[in-house]
Coordinates of C-alpha atoms and ligand atoms in Angstrom, one line a residue:
M1 CA -131.7 -135.7 146.1
S2 CA -128.1 -134.4 146.6
T3 CA -127.0 -131.1 145.0
T4 CA -123.4 -131.4 146.0
G5 CA -121.2 -129.8 143.6
M6 CA -123.8 -128.0 141.5
T7 CA -125.8 -125.0 142.7
L8 CA -129.5 -125.5 143.3
I9 CA -130.5 -123.4 140.4
D10 CA -128.3 -125.5 138.2
T11 CA -129.8 -128.6 139.4
L12 CA -133.4 -127.4 138.9
R13 CA -132.4 -126.1 135.5
S14 CA -131.3 -129.4 134.5
H15 CA -134.4 -131.1 135.9
V16 CA -136.6 -128.7 133.8
E17 CA -134.9 -129.2 130.7
S18 CA -134.9 -132.9 131.0
H19 CA -138.8 -132.6 131.5
Y20 CA -139.0 -133.9 135.0
P21 CA -142.6 -133.3 135.4
V22 CA -142.9 -132.1 138.9
L23 CA -140.4 -130.2 141.2
Y24 CA -141.3 -130.0 145.1
L25 CA -139.7 -127.2 146.6
V26 CA -139.9 -127.6 150.1
T27 CA -139.2 -124.0 152.0
H28 CA -140.2 -121.5 154.6
E29 CA -138.9 -118.9 152.5
E30 CA -141.2 -118.4 149.7
P31 CA -139.6 -115.4 148.1
E32 CA -136.6 -117.5 147.6
A33 CA -138.4 -120.0 145.9
D34 CA -140.2 -117.5 143.6
A35 CA -136.9 -115.9 142.7
L36 CA -135.5 -119.4 141.5
I37 CA -138.9 -120.2 139.7
R38 CA -138.7 -116.7 138.0
T39 CA -135.1 -117.1 136.9
L40 CA -135.7 -120.4 135.5
A41 CA -138.8 -119.0 133.8
A42 CA -137.1 -116.2 132.2
D43 CA -134.4 -118.6 130.7
G44 CA -137.0 -120.0 128.3
E45 CA -139.6 -117.2 128.1
R46 CA -141.9 -119.4 129.7
R47 CA -145.3 -118.5 131.1
I48 CA -146.2 -119.0 134.8
V49 CA -149.6 -120.2 136.0
E50 CA -150.1 -120.1 140.0
W51 CA -152.7 -121.4 142.2
N52 CA -152.7 -120.8 145.7
L53 CA -155.0 -121.6 148.6
A54 CA -155.7 -118.1 149.6
R55 CA -156.8 -116.6 146.5
G56 CA -157.1 -119.4 143.7
L57 CA -155.6 -118.8 140.2
V58 CA -153.7 -115.7 140.4
D59 CA -151.1 -113.8 138.4
F60 CA -147.6 -115.1 139.6
E61 CA -146.0 -111.4 139.8
T62 CA -148.8 -109.4 141.3
R63 CA -150.5 -112.2 143.1
Q64 CA -154.0 -110.5 142.0
P65 CA -156.8 -113.1 141.4
K66 CA -157.5 -114.0 137.8
A67 CA -160.9 -115.5 138.6
A68 CA -163.3 -116.1 141.5
W69 CA -161.4 -118.3 144.1
C70 CA -161.6 -122.0 143.5
P71 CA -160.3 -124.9 145.1
L72 CA -157.4 -126.7 143.6
T73 CA -159.4 -129.7 142.4
D74 CA -161.2 -127.2 140.0
A75 CA -158.2 -125.4 139.3
L76 CA -156.4 -128.4 138.0
D77 CA -159.7 -129.2 136.0
N78 CA -159.3 -125.7 134.1
L79 CA -155.7 -126.5 133.3
L80 CA -156.6 -129.8 132.1
Q81 CA -158.8 -128.4 129.7
Q82 CA -156.2 -125.8 128.4
D83 CA -154.2 -126.2 125.6
F84 CA -150.8 -125.1 126.5
T85 CA -149.4 -122.9 123.4
R86 CA -146.2 -122.2 124.7
D87 CA -143.7 -123.6 127.6
T88 CA -145.3 -123.2 131.1
F89 CA -144.6 -123.4 134.8
I90 CA -147.4 -124.3 136.9
V91 CA -147.0 -123.2 140.8
I92 CA -149.0 -124.7 143.2
R93 CA -148.4 -122.8 146.4
D94 CA -149.5 -124.3 149.8
A95 CA -149.4 -127.7 147.9
H96 CA -149.5 -129.8 151.3
L97 CA -152.8 -128.1 152.1
G98 CA -154.3 -128.4 148.6
L99 CA -153.4 -132.2 148.1
R100 CA -153.9 -133.6 151.7
D101 CA -157.0 -135.7 152.0
A102 CA -158.1 -134.5 148.4
P103 CA -158.3 -137.6 146.2
V104 CA -159.8 -135.8 143.3
A105 CA -157.1 -133.2 143.4
V106 CA -154.6 -136.0 143.4
A107 CA -156.1 -137.8 140.5
R108 CA -156.4 -134.6 138.3
L109 CA -153.0 -133.6 139.1
K110 CA -151.7 -137.2 138.0
A111 CA -153.9 -136.8 134.9
L112 CA -152.4 -133.2 134.3
I113 CA -148.7 -134.7 134.6
A114 CA -149.5 -137.6 132.1
R115 CA -150.8 -134.9 129.7
N116 CA -147.9 -132.8 130.1
L117 CA -145.5 -135.8 129.6
A118 CA -147.2 -136.7 126.3
D119 CA -147.0 -133.1 125.1
D120 CA -144.1 -133.1 122.3
E121 CA -144.6 -129.6 121.3
H122 CA -144.5 -127.7 124.7
S123 CA -142.7 -128.2 128.1
V124 CA -144.8 -128.0 131.0
T125 CA -143.3 -128.2 134.6
I126 CA -145.3 -128.2 137.8
F127 CA -143.6 -126.5 141.0
L128 CA -145.4 -127.5 143.9
V129 CA -144.1 -125.0 146.8
S130 CA -144.8 -125.5 150.5
S131 CA -143.3 -125.4 153.8
Q132 CA -143.5 -129.1 154.3
P133 CA -143.7 -132.1 151.8
C134 CA -146.9 -133.9 151.2
V135 CA -146.2 -136.6 148.6
P136 CA -149.3 -138.8 147.6
P137 CA -148.1 -142.0 146.9
E138 CA -150.0 -142.1 143.4
L139 CA -147.4 -139.4 142.5
E140 CA -144.4 -140.4 144.2
K141 CA -142.7 -141.6 141.0
F142 CA -143.2 -138.4 139.3
I143 CA -142.0 -135.9 142.1
T144 CA -138.6 -134.7 142.9
L145 CA -138.0 -133.1 146.2
F146 CA -135.7 -130.2 146.7
D147 CA -135.0 -128.6 150.0
L148 CA -134.3 -125.0 149.9
P149 CA -131.3 -124.3 152.0
L150 CA -131.4 -121.8 154.9
P151 CA -129.4 -118.7 154.2
D152 CA -125.5 -119.7 154.6
E153 CA -123.0 -117.4 156.2
A154 CA -122.4 -115.3 153.1
A155 CA -126.1 -114.8 152.7
I156 CA -126.6 -114.0 156.3
Q157 CA -123.9 -111.4 156.4
G158 CA -125.5 -109.8 153.1
E159 CA -128.8 -109.8 155.0
I160 CA -127.3 -107.9 158.0
R161 CA -125.2 -105.5 155.8
K162 CA -128.6 -104.7 154.1
Y163 CA -130.1 -103.6 157.4
V164 CA -127.0 -101.7 158.6
D165 CA -126.9 -99.7 155.5
A166 CA -130.7 -98.9 155.5
Y167 CA -130.4 -97.7 159.0
G168 CA -127.1 -95.8 158.3
L169 CA -125.1 -97.7 160.9
T170 CA -121.8 -99.1 161.1
I171 CA -120.7 -102.6 162.2
E172 CA -117.2 -103.9 163.6
D173 CA -116.1 -107.1 161.9
G174 CA -116.1 -109.1 165.1
T175 CA -119.8 -108.3 165.9
L176 CA -120.6 -109.1 162.1
A177 CA -118.9 -112.5 162.7
K178 CA -120.7 -113.4 166.1
L179 CA -124.1 -112.1 164.9
T180 CA -123.7 -114.2 161.6
N181 CA -122.8 -117.3 163.5
A182 CA -125.9 -116.7 166.0
F183 CA -128.2 -116.3 162.9
Q184 CA -127.3 -119.7 161.5
G185 CA -130.3 -121.8 160.9
L186 CA -132.8 -118.9 160.9
T187 CA -134.8 -117.8 157.5
R188 CA -134.3 -114.4 156.1
Y189 CA -137.6 -113.4 157.3
E190 CA -136.5 -114.3 160.9
I191 CA -133.4 -112.8 160.9
G192 CA -134.9 -109.4 159.3
Q193 CA -137.6 -109.5 162.3
L194 CA -134.8 -110.0 164.8
I195 CA -132.7 -107.3 163.3
N196 CA -135.6 -105.0 163.2
R197 CA -136.5 -105.6 167.0
G198 CA -132.8 -105.2 167.9
F199 CA -132.8 -102.1 166.5
Q200 CA -136.1 -100.8 167.8
Q201 CA -134.8 -101.6 171.4
D202 CA -131.8 -99.5 171.5
G203 CA -131.0 -98.0 168.1
R204 CA -128.2 -100.4 167.3
I205 CA -127.4 -103.6 165.9
D206 CA -124.7 -105.0 168.1
L207 CA -124.0 -108.1 170.2
D208 CA -127.0 -107.3 172.7
D209 CA -129.1 -108.6 169.9
I210 CA -127.8 -112.1 170.5
D211 CA -130.1 -112.6 173.5
L212 CA -133.0 -112.2 171.1
V213 CA -131.6 -114.8 168.7
H214 CA -131.7 -117.3 171.6
A215 CA -135.1 -116.3 172.8
E216 CA -136.3 -116.9 169.2
K217 CA -134.6 -120.2 169.0
R218 CA -136.2 -121.4 172.2
Q219 CA -139.4 -120.4 170.6
I220 CA -138.7 -122.5 167.5
I221 CA -138.1 -125.7 169.7
R222 CA -141.1 -125.3 171.6
K223 CA -143.1 -125.0 168.6
S224 CA -141.5 -128.0 166.9
G225 CA -142.8 -130.6 169.3
T226 CA -140.4 -133.3 168.3
L227 CA -137.4 -131.7 170.2
E228 CA -136.8 -130.9 173.7
M229 CA -134.2 -128.6 175.3
L230 CA -132.5 -130.4 178.3
E231 CA -131.2 -128.1 181.2
V232 CA -128.0 -130.0 182.3
R233 CA -125.5 -129.6 184.8
E234 CA -123.6 -133.2 184.7
R235 CA -119.7 -132.8 184.2
L236 CA -117.3 -135.0 182.9
D237 CA -116.1 -135.4 186.6
D238 CA -119.6 -136.9 187.2
I239 CA -118.5 -139.9 185.2
G240 CA -116.5 -142.8 186.5
G241 CA -114.4 -144.7 184.4
L242 CA -114.9 -144.3 180.4
D243 CA -111.1 -142.9 180.4
K244 CA -110.8 -143.4 176.5
L245 CA -114.1 -141.3 176.0
K246 CA -113.5 -138.7 178.2
P247 CA -110.2 -137.4 176.6
W248 CA -111.9 -138.0 173.2
L249 CA -114.5 -135.7 174.2
K250 CA -112.1 -133.0 175.5
Q251 CA -110.2 -133.0 172.3
K252 CA -113.6 -132.3 170.4
A253 CA -114.4 -129.7 173.1
A254 CA -111.2 -128.0 172.2
V255 CA -112.1 -127.8 168.5
L256 CA -115.5 -126.5 169.1
A257 CA -114.5 -124.0 171.6
D258 CA -112.3 -122.4 168.7
W259 CA -114.2 -123.5 165.6
P260 CA -113.1 -120.7 163.3
A261 CA -109.5 -121.1 163.9
A262 CA -109.7 -125.0 163.8
R263 CA -111.4 -124.8 160.4
A264 CA -109.0 -122.5 159.0
F265 CA -106.0 -124.8 160.1
G266 CA -107.8 -127.6 158.4
V267 CA -109.3 -129.6 161.2
E268 CA -112.5 -131.7 159.9
P269 CA -115.9 -130.5 161.5
P270 CA -116.8 -132.6 164.2
R271 CA -119.8 -134.8 163.2
G272 CA -120.8 -136.8 166.4
V273 CA -120.2 -139.8 168.4
M274 CA -122.3 -142.8 168.7
I275 CA -122.3 -144.5 172.3
V276 CA -123.6 -148.1 172.3
G277 CA -123.4 -150.6 175.3
M278 CA -124.9 -151.9 178.5
P279 CA -128.0 -150.3 180.1
G280 CA -127.1 -148.1 183.2
C281 CA -123.5 -147.7 182.2
G282 CA -123.3 -143.9 181.6
K283 CA -124.4 -143.3 178.0
S284 CA -127.2 -140.7 178.8
L285 CA -124.9 -139.5 181.5
T286 CA -122.0 -138.9 179.0
A287 CA -124.4 -137.1 176.4
K288 CA -125.3 -134.8 179.2
A289 CA -121.7 -134.2 180.2
A290 CA -120.6 -133.9 177.0
A291 CA -123.3 -130.7 176.3
T292 CA -121.8 -129.0 179.5
L293 CA -118.2 -129.5 178.5
F294 CA -119.0 -128.2 174.9
N295 CA -120.9 -125.3 176.6
L296 CA -123.6 -125.8 174.1
P297 CA -127.3 -126.2 174.3
L298 CA -128.4 -130.0 174.3
L299 CA -131.4 -130.9 172.4
K300 CA -133.0 -134.2 172.6
L301 CA -134.7 -135.6 169.8
D302 CA -137.9 -137.8 170.4
M303 CA -137.8 -140.2 168.0
G304 CA -141.4 -141.4 169.1
S305 CA -142.9 -138.2 168.3
M306 CA -141.5 -138.6 164.4
M307 CA -144.2 -141.0 163.2
G308 CA -147.0 -139.6 161.5
K309 CA -150.0 -141.0 159.8
Y310 CA -149.7 -139.6 156.4
V311 CA -147.2 -140.6 153.6
G312 CA -144.4 -138.5 154.0
E313 CA -145.5 -137.1 157.4
S314 CA -142.7 -139.0 159.3
E315 CA -140.0 -137.7 156.9
A316 CA -141.2 -134.2 157.1
N317 CA -141.2 -134.7 160.8
M318 CA -137.8 -135.6 160.9
R319 CA -136.8 -132.9 158.2
R320 CA -138.2 -130.5 160.3
A321 CA -136.6 -131.5 163.5
L322 CA -133.3 -131.6 162.0
R323 CA -134.0 -128.1 160.6
V324 CA -134.7 -126.9 164.0
A325 CA -131.6 -128.4 165.6
E326 CA -129.6 -126.5 162.7
A327 CA -131.4 -123.2 163.8
V328 CA -130.3 -123.9 167.2
S329 CA -126.7 -124.7 166.1
P330 CA -124.2 -124.7 167.3
C331 CA -125.7 -127.3 169.7
V332 CA -125.7 -131.0 170.7
L333 CA -128.3 -132.9 169.4
W334 CA -129.1 -136.3 171.5
V335 CA -130.6 -139.1 169.7
D336 CA -131.6 -141.6 172.5
E337 CA -132.5 -145.2 171.7
V338 CA -131.5 -144.7 168.1
E339 CA -132.2 -148.4 167.5
K340 CA -135.9 -148.0 168.4
A341 CA -136.3 -145.4 165.5
F342 CA -134.8 -147.4 162.8
V343 CA -136.2 -150.8 163.5
G344 CA -136.9 -152.6 160.4
V345 CA -134.7 -150.5 158.1
G346 CA -133.9 -152.4 154.9
R347 CA -136.7 -154.9 155.7
G348 CA -139.5 -152.9 154.0
G349 CA -141.5 -154.4 151.2
G350 CA -142.6 -151.2 149.7
G351 CA -146.1 -149.9 150.0
G352 CA -145.4 -147.3 152.6
G353 CA -145.4 -149.9 155.7
G354 CA -143.6 -149.2 159.1
A355 CA -140.4 -150.6 158.0
D356 CA -140.5 -148.7 154.8
V357 CA -141.0 -145.5 156.4
A358 CA -138.1 -146.4 159.0
T359 CA -136.0 -147.1 155.9
R360 CA -136.7 -143.6 154.5
L361 CA -136.4 -141.9 157.8
F362 CA -132.9 -143.5 158.2
G363 CA -131.9 -142.5 154.8
Y364 CA -132.7 -139.0 155.3
F365 CA -130.9 -139.1 158.7
L366 CA -127.7 -140.4 157.2
T367 CA -127.7 -138.1 154.3
W368 CA -128.1 -135.3 156.8
M369 CA -125.5 -136.4 158.9
Q370 CA -123.1 -136.6 155.7
E371 CA -123.8 -133.2 154.4
K372 CA -125.0 -131.0 157.3
T373 CA -122.8 -127.7 157.4
Q374 CA -124.3 -126.5 160.7
Q375 CA -122.5 -127.2 163.8
V376 CA -124.7 -129.9 165.2
F377 CA -122.8 -132.3 167.2
V378 CA -124.9 -135.6 167.2
I379 CA -124.6 -138.0 170.1
G380 CA -126.5 -141.1 169.3
T381 CA -126.9 -143.7 172.1
A382 CA -128.1 -147.6 171.8
N383 CA -128.3 -150.7 173.8
D384 CA -129.0 -153.1 171.0
V385 CA -126.9 -152.9 167.8
S386 CA -128.4 -156.0 166.4
S387 CA -131.4 -153.7 165.1
L388 CA -128.9 -151.0 164.1
P389 CA -128.5 -150.6 160.4
P390 CA -124.5 -151.2 159.8
E391 CA -124.4 -148.1 157.9
L392 CA -125.0 -146.2 160.7
L393 CA -122.1 -147.4 162.6
R394 CA -119.7 -147.2 159.5
K395 CA -116.8 -144.7 159.7
G396 CA -117.4 -141.2 158.2
R397 CA -121.0 -141.0 159.9
F398 CA -120.0 -140.5 163.1
D399 CA -116.3 -139.4 164.0
E400 CA -116.2 -142.3 166.5
V401 CA -118.3 -145.4 167.8
F402 CA -117.6 -146.3 171.4
Y403 CA -118.8 -149.4 173.4
V404 CA -119.6 -149.0 177.1
D405 CA -119.1 -152.0 179.1
F406 CA -120.2 -152.9 182.5
P407 CA -117.4 -151.0 184.8
K408 CA -114.4 -153.0 185.7
E409 CA -113.2 -152.9 189.6
A410 CA -111.2 -149.8 189.2
E411 CA -113.9 -147.9 187.6
R412 CA -116.5 -149.4 190.0
A413 CA -114.4 -147.7 192.8
E414 CA -114.5 -144.5 191.0
I415 CA -118.2 -144.6 190.5
F416 CA -118.7 -145.4 194.3
R417 CA -116.5 -142.2 194.8
V418 CA -118.4 -140.2 192.7
H419 CA -121.9 -140.8 194.0
L420 CA -120.8 -140.6 197.7
N421 CA -118.9 -137.6 197.0
K422 CA -121.9 -135.8 195.2
R423 CA -124.0 -136.7 198.4
G424 CA -121.3 -135.5 200.9
K425 CA -121.1 -139.1 202.4
L426 CA -117.3 -140.0 201.1
G427 CA -115.7 -140.1 204.6
Q428 CA -112.7 -142.2 206.0
R429 CA -115.1 -145.2 206.9
V430 CA -115.9 -145.9 203.5
L431 CA -113.4 -148.0 201.8
V432 CA -114.3 -147.8 198.0
D433 CA -111.9 -150.4 197.1
R434 CA -113.8 -153.1 198.9
L435 CA -116.9 -152.1 197.4
A436 CA -115.5 -152.2 194.1
K437 CA -114.3 -155.8 194.7
A438 CA -117.7 -156.8 195.9
T439 CA -119.7 -155.4 193.0
D440 CA -118.6 -157.4 190.0
G441 CA -121.2 -157.1 187.2
Y442 CA -122.8 -154.0 188.7
S443 CA -123.7 -151.2 186.6
G444 CA -123.1 -147.5 187.1
A445 CA -126.9 -147.1 187.7
D446 CA -126.8 -150.2 190.2
I447 CA -124.1 -148.5 192.1
E448 CA -125.6 -145.1 192.5
S449 CA -128.9 -147.0 193.6
I450 CA -126.7 -148.9 196.3
V451 CA -125.4 -145.8 197.5
K452 CA -128.9 -144.0 197.6
E453 CA -130.2 -146.8 199.3
A454 CA -127.5 -147.0 202.1
I455 CA -127.9 -143.4 202.8
E456 CA -131.8 -143.7 203.1
Q457 CA -131.4 -146.9 205.5
A458 CA -128.7 -144.8 207.5
F459 CA -131.4 -141.8 207.8
V460 CA -134.1 -144.4 208.9
A461 CA -131.7 -145.9 211.3
G462 CA -131.4 -142.5 213.2
G463 CA -128.7 -140.7 211.4
A464 CA -126.3 -143.7 211.6
A465 CA -122.8 -143.4 209.9
I466 CA -122.4 -144.4 206.1
D467 CA -119.5 -146.9 206.3
T468 CA -118.4 -149.8 204.3
E469 CA -119.9 -152.3 206.4
R470 CA -123.4 -150.9 205.5
L471 CA -122.9 -150.4 201.9
L472 CA -121.7 -154.1 201.6
A473 CA -125.0 -155.0 203.3
V474 CA -127.1 -153.2 200.9
I475 CA -124.8 -154.9 198.0
K476 CA -125.5 -158.3 199.4
A477 CA -129.4 -157.6 199.2
T478 CA -129.4 -156.5 195.4
H479 CA -128.9 -158.2 192.3
P480 CA -126.8 -156.5 189.6
L481 CA -128.4 -155.9 186.3
R482 CA -125.9 -158.0 184.7
D483 CA -127.4 -161.0 186.4
V484 CA -130.9 -159.9 186.0
M485 CA -130.6 -159.6 182.2
K486 CA -128.0 -162.3 181.7
D487 CA -129.3 -163.6 178.5
K488 CA -129.6 -160.1 176.8
V489 CA -126.3 -158.9 178.1
K490 CA -124.5 -162.2 176.7
E491 CA -126.2 -161.3 173.4
Y492 CA -125.0 -157.6 173.4
R493 CA -121.4 -158.4 174.3
D494 CA -121.2 -161.2 171.5
R495 CA -122.4 -158.5 169.0
F496 CA -119.9 -155.7 170.4
D497 CA -117.0 -158.0 169.8
A498 CA -118.0 -159.2 166.5
M499 CA -118.3 -155.7 165.2
K500 CA -115.0 -154.6 167.0
I501 CA -116.1 -151.4 168.6
K502 CA -113.8 -149.5 170.5
E503 CA -114.2 -149.7 174.4
A504 CA -114.8 -146.4 176.1
A505 CA -112.9 -147.6 179.1
Ligands
LIG601 P1 -129.7 -146.9 179.5 O1 -129.3 -147.6 178.2 O2 -130.5 -147.8 180.2 O3 -130.6 -145.7 179.1 P2 -127.4 -145.4 180.2 O4 -126.2 -146.3 179.8 O5 -128.0 -144.3 179.4 O6 -128.7 -146.4 180.3 P3 -127.3 -143.6 182.3 O7 -128.7 -143.0 182.3 O8 -126.2 -142.9 181.9 O9 -127.3 -144.9 181.8 O10 -126.9 -144.1 183.8 C1 -127.9 -144.2 184.7 C2 -127.5 -143.6 186.2 O11 -126.3 -144.4 186.6 C3 -126.9 -142.2 185.9 O12 -127.8 -141.1 186.0 C4 -125.7 -142.2 186.8 O13 -126.2 -141.7 187.9 C5 -125.4 -143.6 187.0 N1 -123.9 -144.0 186.1 C6 -124.2 -144.8 185.4 N2 -122.9 -144.9 184.9 C7 -122.0 -144.3 185.5 C8 -120.7 -144.1 185.7 N3 -120.0 -144.4 184.6 N4 -120.2 -143.1 186.5 C9 -121.1 -142.2 187.2 N5 -122.5 -142.8 187.4 C10 -123.0 -143.5 186.6

């Protein structure tokens, strides 16, 4: 469902005119959906019939009940018995609540669709409107889903100006631009609420109100249940090695820091980076350090929490999570263990099985990556590329794909330096070059454990010095991850080689 090149109203109009039976509008902004439906109805002088869960069958404009309340099942029965004498729109609001676990409603809706399709004289279009999609499998082939976009920059500016005018205030261009940026990803309703609160506090609409916006966005994340906001302090200097990845990230940081100017200059919007490679070699560390470097909030997407038990629920969860990320934009969205989320993509046999759901989730994610307009910088991390669908690694999704291998000698020296230094133990008595030589095949995580273990042993030994010998003794007593996971490591490396992914170091 792409509306690229056409406005949403044009796309909807062409669907109505081509007799698509059910158009599902997914939105948190019902007034926007109503406005679209109203405009389309006016095109053809269509009658509008509405059912909503709160009041049953109502007048679309006044929302006044037309009869005693009835459940969707009865409303559909009533509609099935009516002969339509003119072109009609049937609006079912709160559609997900009306259709979920309601087989009779689903069956009657199917019957109504069949009747409408057979009606040669009048065109009848059903609009399902709700904040989340619920597409019963029986109706899947009749339904076309549309996500109503959140307000864009121009719409947000319009909204701010509306309040500024109403309160008889003035606003500087710079303040307007910054507020517009901060309001990205919120609904008109949320924007209105925040402006009102800001105005109540000090009688102004100004940059102080941005704090309110951030608080609101934190609320949205907490309510989402699928995203976590991480507090990070890691810096690029905490990473030993990866000397191709670091300058790359610095360049992106420079672009993101001055995005309006970069865009005006013709720079493409940064999409994100995929980091694949050996376990314990700094992928997660890099995601965190990148967020600090970009000076942006870091959101972690929990793929496990995505999977729902109803058809369409997993997709709805994903949709909501990505919406939330957009609401918090500009931000970094870290998708850890990408390979686990999309296991079985392309191997679905239909029928709504796990692999099928993964394929749809994946498709949605790719389209979103491709079309996202908000500043959400995605960092994907994965060990196992074998289960990753190749489309994900193809150019154009991510700006770059990096492969993180076990650190080489010089890098290991640096990693020792980082971890000893961090703990105030990088003294003259530690020769990191000797440690690096002795740790062929050790990961960054192995090296960190060695440093920690040596410090603990030194403490237990009565506060002894941390020197090369002590560290070498710990090294001798441990096995590097590469040996422990020999077969897996070989498998990963062969694949990375075959895919010719750029090395991060
Ligand atoms: P996994 O695939 O197992 O999730 P990962 O590549 O994401 O592994 P990290 O979580 O980034 O690994 O690394 C684990 C720990 O090892 C980090 O917290 C960090 O302290 C240390 N470490 C790994 N690589 C490096 C590095 N290049 N420089 C400094 N420390 C590192």
